PDB file of C-alpha atoms in Angstrom:
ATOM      1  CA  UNK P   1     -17.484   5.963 -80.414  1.00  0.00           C
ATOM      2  CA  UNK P   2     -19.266   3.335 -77.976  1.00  0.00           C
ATOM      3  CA  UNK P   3     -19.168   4.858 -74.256  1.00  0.00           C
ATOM      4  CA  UNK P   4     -16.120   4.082 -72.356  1.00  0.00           C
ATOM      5  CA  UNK P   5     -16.506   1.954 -69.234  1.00  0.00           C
ATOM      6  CA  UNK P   6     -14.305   3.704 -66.857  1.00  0.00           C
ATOM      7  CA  UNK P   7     -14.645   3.579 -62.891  1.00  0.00           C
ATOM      8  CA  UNK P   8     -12.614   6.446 -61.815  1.00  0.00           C
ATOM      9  CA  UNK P   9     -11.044   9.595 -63.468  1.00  0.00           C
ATOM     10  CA  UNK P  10      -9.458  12.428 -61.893  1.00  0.00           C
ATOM     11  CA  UNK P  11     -11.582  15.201 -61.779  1.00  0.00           C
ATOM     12  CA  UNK P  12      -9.499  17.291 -64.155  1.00  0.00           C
ATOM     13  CA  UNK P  13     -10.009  14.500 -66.745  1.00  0.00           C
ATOM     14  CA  UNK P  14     -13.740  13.936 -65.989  1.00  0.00           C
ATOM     15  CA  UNK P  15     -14.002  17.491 -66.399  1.00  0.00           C
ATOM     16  CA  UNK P  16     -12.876  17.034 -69.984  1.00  0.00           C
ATOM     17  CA  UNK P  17     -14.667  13.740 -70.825  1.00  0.00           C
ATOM     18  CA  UNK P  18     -17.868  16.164 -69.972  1.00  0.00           C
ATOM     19  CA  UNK P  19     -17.027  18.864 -72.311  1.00  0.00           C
ATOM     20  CA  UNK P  20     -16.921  16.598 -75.341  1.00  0.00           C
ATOM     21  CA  UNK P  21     -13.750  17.132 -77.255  1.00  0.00           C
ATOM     22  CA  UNK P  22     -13.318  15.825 -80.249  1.00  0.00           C
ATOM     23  CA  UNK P  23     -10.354  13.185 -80.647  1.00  0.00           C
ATOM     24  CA  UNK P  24     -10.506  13.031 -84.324  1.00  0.00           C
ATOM     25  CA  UNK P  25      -7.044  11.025 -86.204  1.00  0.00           C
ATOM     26  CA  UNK P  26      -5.553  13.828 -88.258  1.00  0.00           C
ATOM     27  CA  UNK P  27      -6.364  16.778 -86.232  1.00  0.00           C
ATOM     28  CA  UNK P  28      -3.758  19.598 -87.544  1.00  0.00           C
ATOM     29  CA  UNK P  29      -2.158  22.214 -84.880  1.00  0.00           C
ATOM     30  CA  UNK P  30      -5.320  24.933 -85.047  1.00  0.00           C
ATOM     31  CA  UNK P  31      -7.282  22.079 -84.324  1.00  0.00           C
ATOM     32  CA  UNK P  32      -5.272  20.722 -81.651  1.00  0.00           C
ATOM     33  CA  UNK P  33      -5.040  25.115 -80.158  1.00  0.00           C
ATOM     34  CA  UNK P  34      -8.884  24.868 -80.434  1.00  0.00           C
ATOM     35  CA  UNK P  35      -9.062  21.804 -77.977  1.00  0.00           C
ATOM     36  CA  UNK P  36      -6.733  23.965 -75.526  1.00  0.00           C
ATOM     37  CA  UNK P  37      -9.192  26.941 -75.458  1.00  0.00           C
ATOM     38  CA  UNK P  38     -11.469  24.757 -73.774  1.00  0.00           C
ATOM     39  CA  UNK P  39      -9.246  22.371 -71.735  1.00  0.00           C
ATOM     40  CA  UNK P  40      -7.185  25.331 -70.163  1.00  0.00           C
ATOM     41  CA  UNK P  41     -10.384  27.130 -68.299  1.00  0.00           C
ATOM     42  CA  UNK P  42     -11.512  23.478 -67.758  1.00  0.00           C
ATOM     43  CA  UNK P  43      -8.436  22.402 -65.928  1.00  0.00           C
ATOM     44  CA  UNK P  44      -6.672  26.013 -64.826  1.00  0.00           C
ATOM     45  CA  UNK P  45      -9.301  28.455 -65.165  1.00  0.00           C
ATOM     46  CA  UNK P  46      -8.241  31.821 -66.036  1.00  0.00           C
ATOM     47  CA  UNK P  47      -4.679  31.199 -64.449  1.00  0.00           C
ATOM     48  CA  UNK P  48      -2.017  32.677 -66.983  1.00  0.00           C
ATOM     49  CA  UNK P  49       0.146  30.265 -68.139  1.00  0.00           C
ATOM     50  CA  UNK P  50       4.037  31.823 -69.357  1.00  0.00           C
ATOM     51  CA  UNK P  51       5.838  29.609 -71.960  1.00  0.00           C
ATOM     52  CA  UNK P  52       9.442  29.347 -70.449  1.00  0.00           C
ATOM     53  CA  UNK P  53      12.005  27.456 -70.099  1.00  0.00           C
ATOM     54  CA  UNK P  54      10.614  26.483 -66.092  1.00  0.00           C
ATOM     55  CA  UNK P  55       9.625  23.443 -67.318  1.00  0.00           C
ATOM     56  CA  UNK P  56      10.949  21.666 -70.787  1.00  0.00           C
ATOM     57  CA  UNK P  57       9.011  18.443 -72.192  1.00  0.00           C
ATOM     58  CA  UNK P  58      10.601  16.177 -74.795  1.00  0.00           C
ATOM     59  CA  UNK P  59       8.535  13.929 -77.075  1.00  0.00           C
ATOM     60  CA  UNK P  60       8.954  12.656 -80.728  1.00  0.00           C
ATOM     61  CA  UNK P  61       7.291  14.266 -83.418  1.00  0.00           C
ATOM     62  CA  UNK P  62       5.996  11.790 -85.125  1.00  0.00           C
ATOM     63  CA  UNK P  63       6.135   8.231 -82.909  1.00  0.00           C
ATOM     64  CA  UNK P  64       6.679   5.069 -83.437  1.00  0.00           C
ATOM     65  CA  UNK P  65       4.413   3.525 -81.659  1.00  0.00           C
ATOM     66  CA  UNK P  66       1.446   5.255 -80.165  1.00  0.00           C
ATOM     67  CA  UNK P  67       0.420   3.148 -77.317  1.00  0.00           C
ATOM     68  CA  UNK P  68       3.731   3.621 -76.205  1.00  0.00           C
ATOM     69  CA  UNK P  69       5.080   7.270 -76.634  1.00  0.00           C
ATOM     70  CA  UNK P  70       8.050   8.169 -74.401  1.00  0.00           C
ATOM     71  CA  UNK P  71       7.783  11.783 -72.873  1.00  0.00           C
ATOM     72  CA  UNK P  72      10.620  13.264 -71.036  1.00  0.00           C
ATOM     73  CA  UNK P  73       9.856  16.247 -68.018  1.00  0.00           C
ATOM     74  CA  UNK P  74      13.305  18.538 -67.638  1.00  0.00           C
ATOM     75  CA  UNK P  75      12.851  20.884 -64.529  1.00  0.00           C
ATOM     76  CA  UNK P  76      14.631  23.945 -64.082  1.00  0.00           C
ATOM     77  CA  UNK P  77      17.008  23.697 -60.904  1.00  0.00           C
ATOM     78  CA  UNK P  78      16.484  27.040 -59.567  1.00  0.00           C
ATOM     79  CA  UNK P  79      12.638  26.700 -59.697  1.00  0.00           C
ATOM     80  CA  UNK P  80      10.316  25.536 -56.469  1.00  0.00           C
ATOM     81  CA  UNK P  81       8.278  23.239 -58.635  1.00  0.00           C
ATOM     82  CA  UNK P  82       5.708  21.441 -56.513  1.00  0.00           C
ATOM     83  CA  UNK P  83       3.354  20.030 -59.244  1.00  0.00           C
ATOM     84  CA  UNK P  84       3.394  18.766 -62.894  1.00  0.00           C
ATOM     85  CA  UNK P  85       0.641  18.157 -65.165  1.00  0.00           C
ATOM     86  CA  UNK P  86       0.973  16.226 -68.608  1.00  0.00           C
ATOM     87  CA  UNK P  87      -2.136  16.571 -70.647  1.00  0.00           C
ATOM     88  CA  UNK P  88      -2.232  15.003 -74.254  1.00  0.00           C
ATOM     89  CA  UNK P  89      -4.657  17.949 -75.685  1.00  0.00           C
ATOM     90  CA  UNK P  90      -7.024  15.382 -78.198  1.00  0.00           C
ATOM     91  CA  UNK P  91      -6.953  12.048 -75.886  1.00  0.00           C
ATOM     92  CA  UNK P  92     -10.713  11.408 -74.897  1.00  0.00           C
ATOM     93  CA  UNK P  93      -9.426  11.784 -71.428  1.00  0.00           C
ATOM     94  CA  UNK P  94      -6.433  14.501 -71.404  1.00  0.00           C
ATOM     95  CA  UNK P  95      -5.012  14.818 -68.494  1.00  0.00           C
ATOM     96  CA  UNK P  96      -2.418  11.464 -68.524  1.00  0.00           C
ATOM     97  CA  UNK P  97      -0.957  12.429 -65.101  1.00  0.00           C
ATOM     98  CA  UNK P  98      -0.674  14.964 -62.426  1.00  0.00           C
ATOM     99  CA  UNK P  99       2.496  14.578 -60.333  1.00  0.00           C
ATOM    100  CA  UNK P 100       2.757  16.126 -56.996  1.00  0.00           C
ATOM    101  CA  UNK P 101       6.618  16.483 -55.720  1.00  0.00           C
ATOM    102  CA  UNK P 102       7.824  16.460 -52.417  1.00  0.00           C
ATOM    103  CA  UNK P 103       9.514  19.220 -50.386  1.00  0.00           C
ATOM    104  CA  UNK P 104      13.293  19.075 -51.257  1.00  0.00           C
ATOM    105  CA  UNK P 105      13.483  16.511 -53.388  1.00  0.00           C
ATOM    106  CA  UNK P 106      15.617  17.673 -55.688  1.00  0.00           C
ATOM    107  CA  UNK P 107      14.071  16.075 -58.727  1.00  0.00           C
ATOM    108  CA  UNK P 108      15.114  17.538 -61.702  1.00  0.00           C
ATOM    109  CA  UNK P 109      13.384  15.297 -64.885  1.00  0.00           C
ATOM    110  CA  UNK P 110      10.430  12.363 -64.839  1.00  0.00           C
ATOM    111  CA  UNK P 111       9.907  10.529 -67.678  1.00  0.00           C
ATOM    112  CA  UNK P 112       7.234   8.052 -68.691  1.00  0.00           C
ATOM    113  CA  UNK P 113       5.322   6.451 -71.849  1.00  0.00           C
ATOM    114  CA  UNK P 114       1.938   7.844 -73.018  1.00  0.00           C
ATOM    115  CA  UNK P 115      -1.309   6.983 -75.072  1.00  0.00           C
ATOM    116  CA  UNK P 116      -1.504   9.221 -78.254  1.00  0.00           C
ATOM    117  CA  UNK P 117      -4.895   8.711 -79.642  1.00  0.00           C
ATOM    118  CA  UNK P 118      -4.459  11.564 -82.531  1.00  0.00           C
ATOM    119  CA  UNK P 119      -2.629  14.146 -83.473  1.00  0.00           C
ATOM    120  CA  UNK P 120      -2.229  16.162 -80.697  1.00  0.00           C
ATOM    121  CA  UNK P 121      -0.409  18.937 -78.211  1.00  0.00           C
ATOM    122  CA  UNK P 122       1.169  17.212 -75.652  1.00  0.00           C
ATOM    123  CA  UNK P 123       2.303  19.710 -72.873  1.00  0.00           C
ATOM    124  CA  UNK P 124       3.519  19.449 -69.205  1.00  0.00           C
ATOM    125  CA  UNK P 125       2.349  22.399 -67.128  1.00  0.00           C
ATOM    126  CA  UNK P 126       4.567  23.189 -63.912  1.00  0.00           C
ATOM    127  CA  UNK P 127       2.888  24.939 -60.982  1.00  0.00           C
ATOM    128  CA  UNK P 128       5.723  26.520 -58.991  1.00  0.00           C
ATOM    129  CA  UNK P 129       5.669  27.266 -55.189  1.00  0.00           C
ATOM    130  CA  UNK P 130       4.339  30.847 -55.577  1.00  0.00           C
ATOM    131  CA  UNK P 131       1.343  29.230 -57.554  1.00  0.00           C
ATOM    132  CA  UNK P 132       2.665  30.177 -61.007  1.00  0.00           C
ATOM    133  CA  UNK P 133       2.003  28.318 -63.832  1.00  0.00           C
ATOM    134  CA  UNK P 134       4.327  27.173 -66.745  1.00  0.00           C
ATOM    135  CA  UNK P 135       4.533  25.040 -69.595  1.00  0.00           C
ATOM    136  CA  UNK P 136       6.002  23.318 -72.717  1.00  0.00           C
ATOM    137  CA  UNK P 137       4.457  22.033 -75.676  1.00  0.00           C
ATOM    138  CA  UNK P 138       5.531  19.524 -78.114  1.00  0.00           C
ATOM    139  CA  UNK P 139       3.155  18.678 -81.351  1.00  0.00           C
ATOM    140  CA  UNK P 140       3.062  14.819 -81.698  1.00  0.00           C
ATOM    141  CA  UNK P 141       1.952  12.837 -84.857  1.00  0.00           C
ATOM    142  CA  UNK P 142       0.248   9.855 -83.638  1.00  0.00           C
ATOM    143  CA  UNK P 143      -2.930   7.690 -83.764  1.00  0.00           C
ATOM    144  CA  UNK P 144      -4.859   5.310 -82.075  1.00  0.00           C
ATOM    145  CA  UNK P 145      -2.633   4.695 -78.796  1.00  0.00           C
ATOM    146  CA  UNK P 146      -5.576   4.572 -76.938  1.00  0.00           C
ATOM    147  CA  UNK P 147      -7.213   1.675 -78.815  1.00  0.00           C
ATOM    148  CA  UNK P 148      -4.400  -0.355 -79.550  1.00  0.00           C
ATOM    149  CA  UNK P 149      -4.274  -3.727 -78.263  1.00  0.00           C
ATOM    150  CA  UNK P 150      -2.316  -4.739 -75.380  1.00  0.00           C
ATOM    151  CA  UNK P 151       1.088  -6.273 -75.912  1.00  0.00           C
ATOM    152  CA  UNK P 152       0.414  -8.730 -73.179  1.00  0.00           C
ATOM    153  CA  UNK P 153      -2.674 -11.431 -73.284  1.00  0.00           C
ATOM    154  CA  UNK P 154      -5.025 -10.921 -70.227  1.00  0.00           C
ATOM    155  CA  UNK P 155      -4.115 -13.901 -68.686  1.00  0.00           C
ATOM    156  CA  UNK P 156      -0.243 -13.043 -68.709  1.00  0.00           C
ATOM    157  CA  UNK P 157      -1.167  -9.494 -67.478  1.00  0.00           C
ATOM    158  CA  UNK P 158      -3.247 -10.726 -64.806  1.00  0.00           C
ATOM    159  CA  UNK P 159      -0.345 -13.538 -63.389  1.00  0.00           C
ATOM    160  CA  UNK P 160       1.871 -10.528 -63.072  1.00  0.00           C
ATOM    161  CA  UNK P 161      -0.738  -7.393 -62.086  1.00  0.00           C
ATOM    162  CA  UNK P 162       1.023  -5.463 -59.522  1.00  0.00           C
ATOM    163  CA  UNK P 163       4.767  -6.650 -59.520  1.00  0.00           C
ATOM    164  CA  UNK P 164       7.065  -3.553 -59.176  1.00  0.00           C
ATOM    165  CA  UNK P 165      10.523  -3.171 -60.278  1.00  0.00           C
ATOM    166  CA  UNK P 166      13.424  -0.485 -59.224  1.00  0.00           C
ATOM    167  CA  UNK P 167      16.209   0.154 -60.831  1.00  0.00           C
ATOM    168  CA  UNK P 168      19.005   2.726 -60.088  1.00  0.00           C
ATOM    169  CA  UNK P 169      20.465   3.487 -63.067  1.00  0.00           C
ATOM    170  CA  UNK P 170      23.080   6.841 -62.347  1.00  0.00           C
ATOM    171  CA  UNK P 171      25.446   8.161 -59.428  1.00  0.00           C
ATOM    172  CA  UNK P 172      27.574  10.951 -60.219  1.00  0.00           C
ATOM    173  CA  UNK P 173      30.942  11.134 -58.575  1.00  0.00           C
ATOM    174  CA  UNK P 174      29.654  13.871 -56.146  1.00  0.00           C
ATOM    175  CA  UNK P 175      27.265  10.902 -54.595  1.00  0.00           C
ATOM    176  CA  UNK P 176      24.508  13.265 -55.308  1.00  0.00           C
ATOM    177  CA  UNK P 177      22.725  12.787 -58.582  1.00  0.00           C
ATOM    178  CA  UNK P 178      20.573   9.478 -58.872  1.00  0.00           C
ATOM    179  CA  UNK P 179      18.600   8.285 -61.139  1.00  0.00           C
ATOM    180  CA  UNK P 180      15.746   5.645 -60.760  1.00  0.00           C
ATOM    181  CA  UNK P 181      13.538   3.825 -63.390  1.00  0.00           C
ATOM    182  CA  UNK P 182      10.343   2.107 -61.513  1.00  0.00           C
ATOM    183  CA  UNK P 183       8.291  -0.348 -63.417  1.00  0.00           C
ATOM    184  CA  UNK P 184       4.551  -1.517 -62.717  1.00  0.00           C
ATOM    185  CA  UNK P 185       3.591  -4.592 -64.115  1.00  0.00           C
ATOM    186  CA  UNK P 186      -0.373  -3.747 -65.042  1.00  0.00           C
ATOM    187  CA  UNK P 187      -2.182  -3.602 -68.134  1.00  0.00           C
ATOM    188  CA  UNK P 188      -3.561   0.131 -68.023  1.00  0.00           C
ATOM    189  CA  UNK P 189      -6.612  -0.751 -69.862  1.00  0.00           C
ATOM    190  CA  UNK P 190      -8.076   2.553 -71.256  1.00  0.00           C
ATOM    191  CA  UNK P 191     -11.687   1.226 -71.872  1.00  0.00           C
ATOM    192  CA  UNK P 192     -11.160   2.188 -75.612  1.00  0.00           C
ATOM    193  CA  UNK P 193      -9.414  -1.393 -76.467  1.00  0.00           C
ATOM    194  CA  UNK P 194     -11.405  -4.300 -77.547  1.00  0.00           C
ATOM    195  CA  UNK P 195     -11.103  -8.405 -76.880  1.00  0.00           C
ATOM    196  CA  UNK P 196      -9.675  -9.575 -80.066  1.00  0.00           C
ATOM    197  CA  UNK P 197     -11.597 -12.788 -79.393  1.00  0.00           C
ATOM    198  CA  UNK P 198     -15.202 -11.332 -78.669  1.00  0.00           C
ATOM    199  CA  UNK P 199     -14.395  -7.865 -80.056  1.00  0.00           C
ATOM    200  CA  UNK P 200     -16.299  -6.494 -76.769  1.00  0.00           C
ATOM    201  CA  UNK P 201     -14.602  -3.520 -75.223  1.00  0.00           C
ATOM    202  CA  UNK P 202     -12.374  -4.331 -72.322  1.00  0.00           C
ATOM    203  CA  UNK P 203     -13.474  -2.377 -69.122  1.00  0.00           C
ATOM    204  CA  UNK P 204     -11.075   0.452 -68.195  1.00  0.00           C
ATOM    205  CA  UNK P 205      -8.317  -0.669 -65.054  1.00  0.00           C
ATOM    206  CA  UNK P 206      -5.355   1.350 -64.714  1.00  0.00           C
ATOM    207  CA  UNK P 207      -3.128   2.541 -61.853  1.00  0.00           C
ATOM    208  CA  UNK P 208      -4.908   5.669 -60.811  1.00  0.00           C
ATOM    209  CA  UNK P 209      -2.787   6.355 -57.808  1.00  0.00           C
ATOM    210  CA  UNK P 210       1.185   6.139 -56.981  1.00  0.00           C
ATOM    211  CA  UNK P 211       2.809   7.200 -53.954  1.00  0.00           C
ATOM    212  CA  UNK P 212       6.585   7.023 -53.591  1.00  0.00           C
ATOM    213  CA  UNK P 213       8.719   7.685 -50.539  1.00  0.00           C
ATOM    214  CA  UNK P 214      12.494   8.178 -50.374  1.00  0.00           C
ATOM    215  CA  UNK P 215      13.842   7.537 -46.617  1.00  0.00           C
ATOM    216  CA  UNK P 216       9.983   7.815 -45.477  1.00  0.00           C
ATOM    217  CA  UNK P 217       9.888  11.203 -46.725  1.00  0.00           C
ATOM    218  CA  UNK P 218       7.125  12.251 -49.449  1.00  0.00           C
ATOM    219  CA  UNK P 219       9.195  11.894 -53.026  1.00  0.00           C
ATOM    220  CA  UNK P 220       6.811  11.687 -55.948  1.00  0.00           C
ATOM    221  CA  UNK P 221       2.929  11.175 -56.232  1.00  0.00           C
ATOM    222  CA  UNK P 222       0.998  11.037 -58.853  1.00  0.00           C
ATOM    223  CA  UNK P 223      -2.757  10.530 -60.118  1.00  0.00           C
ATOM    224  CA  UNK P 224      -3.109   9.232 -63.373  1.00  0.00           C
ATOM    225  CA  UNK P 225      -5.355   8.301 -66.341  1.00  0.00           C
ATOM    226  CA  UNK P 226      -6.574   5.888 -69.101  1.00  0.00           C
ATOM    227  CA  UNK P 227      -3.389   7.740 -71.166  1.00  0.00           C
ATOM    228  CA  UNK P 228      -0.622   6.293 -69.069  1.00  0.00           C
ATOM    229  CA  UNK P 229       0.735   3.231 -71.306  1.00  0.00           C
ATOM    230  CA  UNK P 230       0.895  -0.580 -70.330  1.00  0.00           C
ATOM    231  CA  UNK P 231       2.902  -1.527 -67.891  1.00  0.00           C
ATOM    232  CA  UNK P 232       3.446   1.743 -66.310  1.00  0.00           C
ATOM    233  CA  UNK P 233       7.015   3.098 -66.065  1.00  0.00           C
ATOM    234  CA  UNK P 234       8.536   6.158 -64.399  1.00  0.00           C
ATOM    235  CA  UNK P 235      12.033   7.474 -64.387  1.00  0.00           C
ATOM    236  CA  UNK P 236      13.494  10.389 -62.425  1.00  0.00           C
ATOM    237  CA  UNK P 237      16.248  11.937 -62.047  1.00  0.00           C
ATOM    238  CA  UNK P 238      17.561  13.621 -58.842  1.00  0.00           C
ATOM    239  CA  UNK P 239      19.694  14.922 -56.216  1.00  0.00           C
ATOM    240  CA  UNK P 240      19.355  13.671 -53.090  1.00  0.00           C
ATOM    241  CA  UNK P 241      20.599  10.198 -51.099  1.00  0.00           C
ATOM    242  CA  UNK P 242      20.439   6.697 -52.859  1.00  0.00           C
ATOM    243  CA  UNK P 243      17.490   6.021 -49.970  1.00  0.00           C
ATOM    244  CA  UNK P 244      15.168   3.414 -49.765  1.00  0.00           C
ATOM    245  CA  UNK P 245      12.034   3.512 -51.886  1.00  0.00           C
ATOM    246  CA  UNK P 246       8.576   2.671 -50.403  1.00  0.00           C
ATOM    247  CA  UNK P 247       6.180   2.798 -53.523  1.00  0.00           C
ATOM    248  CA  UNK P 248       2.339   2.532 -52.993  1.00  0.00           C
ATOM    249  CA  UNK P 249       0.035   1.646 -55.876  1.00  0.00           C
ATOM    250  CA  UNK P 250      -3.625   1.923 -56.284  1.00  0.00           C
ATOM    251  CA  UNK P 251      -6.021   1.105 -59.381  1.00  0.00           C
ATOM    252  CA  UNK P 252      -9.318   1.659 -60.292  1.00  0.00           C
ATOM    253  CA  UNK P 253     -10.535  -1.916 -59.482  1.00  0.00           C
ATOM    254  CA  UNK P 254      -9.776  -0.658 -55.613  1.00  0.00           C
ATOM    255  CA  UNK P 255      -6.607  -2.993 -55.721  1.00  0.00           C
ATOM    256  CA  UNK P 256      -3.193  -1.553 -53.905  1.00  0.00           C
ATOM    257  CA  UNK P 257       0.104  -2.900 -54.634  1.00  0.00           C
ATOM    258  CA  UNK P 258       3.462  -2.203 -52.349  1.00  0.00           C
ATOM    259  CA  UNK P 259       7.275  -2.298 -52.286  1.00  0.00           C
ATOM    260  CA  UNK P 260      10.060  -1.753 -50.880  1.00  0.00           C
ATOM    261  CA  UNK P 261      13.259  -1.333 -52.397  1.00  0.00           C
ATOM    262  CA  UNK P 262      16.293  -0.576 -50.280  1.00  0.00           C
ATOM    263  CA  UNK P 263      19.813   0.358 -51.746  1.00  0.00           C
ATOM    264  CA  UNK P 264      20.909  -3.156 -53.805  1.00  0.00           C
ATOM    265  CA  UNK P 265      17.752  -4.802 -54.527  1.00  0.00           C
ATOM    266  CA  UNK P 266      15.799  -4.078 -57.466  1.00  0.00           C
TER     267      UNK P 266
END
């Protein structure tokens, strides 16, 4: 595999790239529990990690479309979850995201869309107030997500590279719930695609940083990866006021994108 172009990882992932996994299409589940052995001391150490029902991820197991793989987070509501990592065990870069939660918020799923490059464990690991950790695993047939070519020419991408969208999709009748969907317009080149005019590789940009506030108040943050799909898109699900959103995005080119999105306006 040529070497990947990319300007910025989070160390987690760099950590990984290092090691030299192998991301081979076809990988069965031993092979897939073999790649774990390695990634958990790389990324947790020797932090036990208790399969419960603290966190609960949902993926397809076998998708559709593997540059475009949508992954569901349930958290438990009587658990102090303060941090959530999704790692796709045989991506050449594993960790997709790592999403930091604010005090209070009340947010009980996130959903997004992921890279599969091979068959592979795809697991979100929940790190609780009290600094335990927890996880859920979901075994997902797919290959070549993080090579596929982009939907959108470059041109197209780059006339649109930074618009945001939010929508609010759910309010229960207690006023309470909400649910948000927040769309990036950005090509999340993973490094591993190629030009399909000069069959060069394209050089890794993706969002590598998203900050979101809800009534100025810390809400969601994440740091993320080459395994985050095209056109990044986030939906969550909590309890808490409708609010006005203030998103922040950065990406790996050093470019930062913001919005605001008060109640009405998408």
């Amino acid at each position: 595999m040529a070497a990947m172009p990319i300007n910025r990882f989070s160390s987690a992932a760099l950590v990984a790239l290092v090691l030299g996994l192998s991301v081979t299409a076809g990988a069965g589940p031993s092979r897939a529990s073999d790649s774990w052995s390695e990634l958990k001391g790389a990324i947790f150490g020797d932090r036990a990690i208790a399969d419960d029902r603290v966190v609960e991820l949902e993926a397809p197991s076998r998708a559709t479309d593997p540059a475009v793989v949508p992954v569901v987070i349930r958290l438990a509501e009587d658990a102090a979850i303060k941090q959530v990592t999704l790692i796709v065990d045989e991506n050449p870069a594993p960790v997709a995201a790592t999403f930091t939660l604010g005090p209070d918020t009340g947010i009980r799923s996130i959903e997004t869309r992921l890279r599969v490059n091979a068959y592979s464990n795809v697991r979100a690991v929940a790190e609780t107030a009290d600094g335990a950790l927890h996880e859920s695993v979901v075994y997902v047939k797919a290959s070549g997500g993080c090579a596929a070519p982009a939907a959108r020419n470059p041109a197209e991408a780059a006339s649109t590279l930074g618009e945001m969208r939010l929508r609010r999709l759910v309010e229960a009748a207690n006023g309470q719930t909400q649910e948000a969907q927040l769309m990036i317009r950005h090509p999340n080149n993973s490094g591993l695609q190629r030009d399909q005019v000069t069959h060069l590789y394209i050089p890794a940009h993706f969002v590598s940083d998203l900050e979101v506030r809800l009534d100025d108040k810390p809400f969601l943050s994440m740091s993320g990866g080459i395994s985050i799909s095209e056109d990044p898109n986030f939906r969550f699900r909590y309890d808490g006021p409708e609010g006005v959103f203030r998103v922040i995005a950065s990406d790996t080119e050093g470019q930062t994108f913001a919005k605001v999105f008060s109640p009405g306006e998408g």
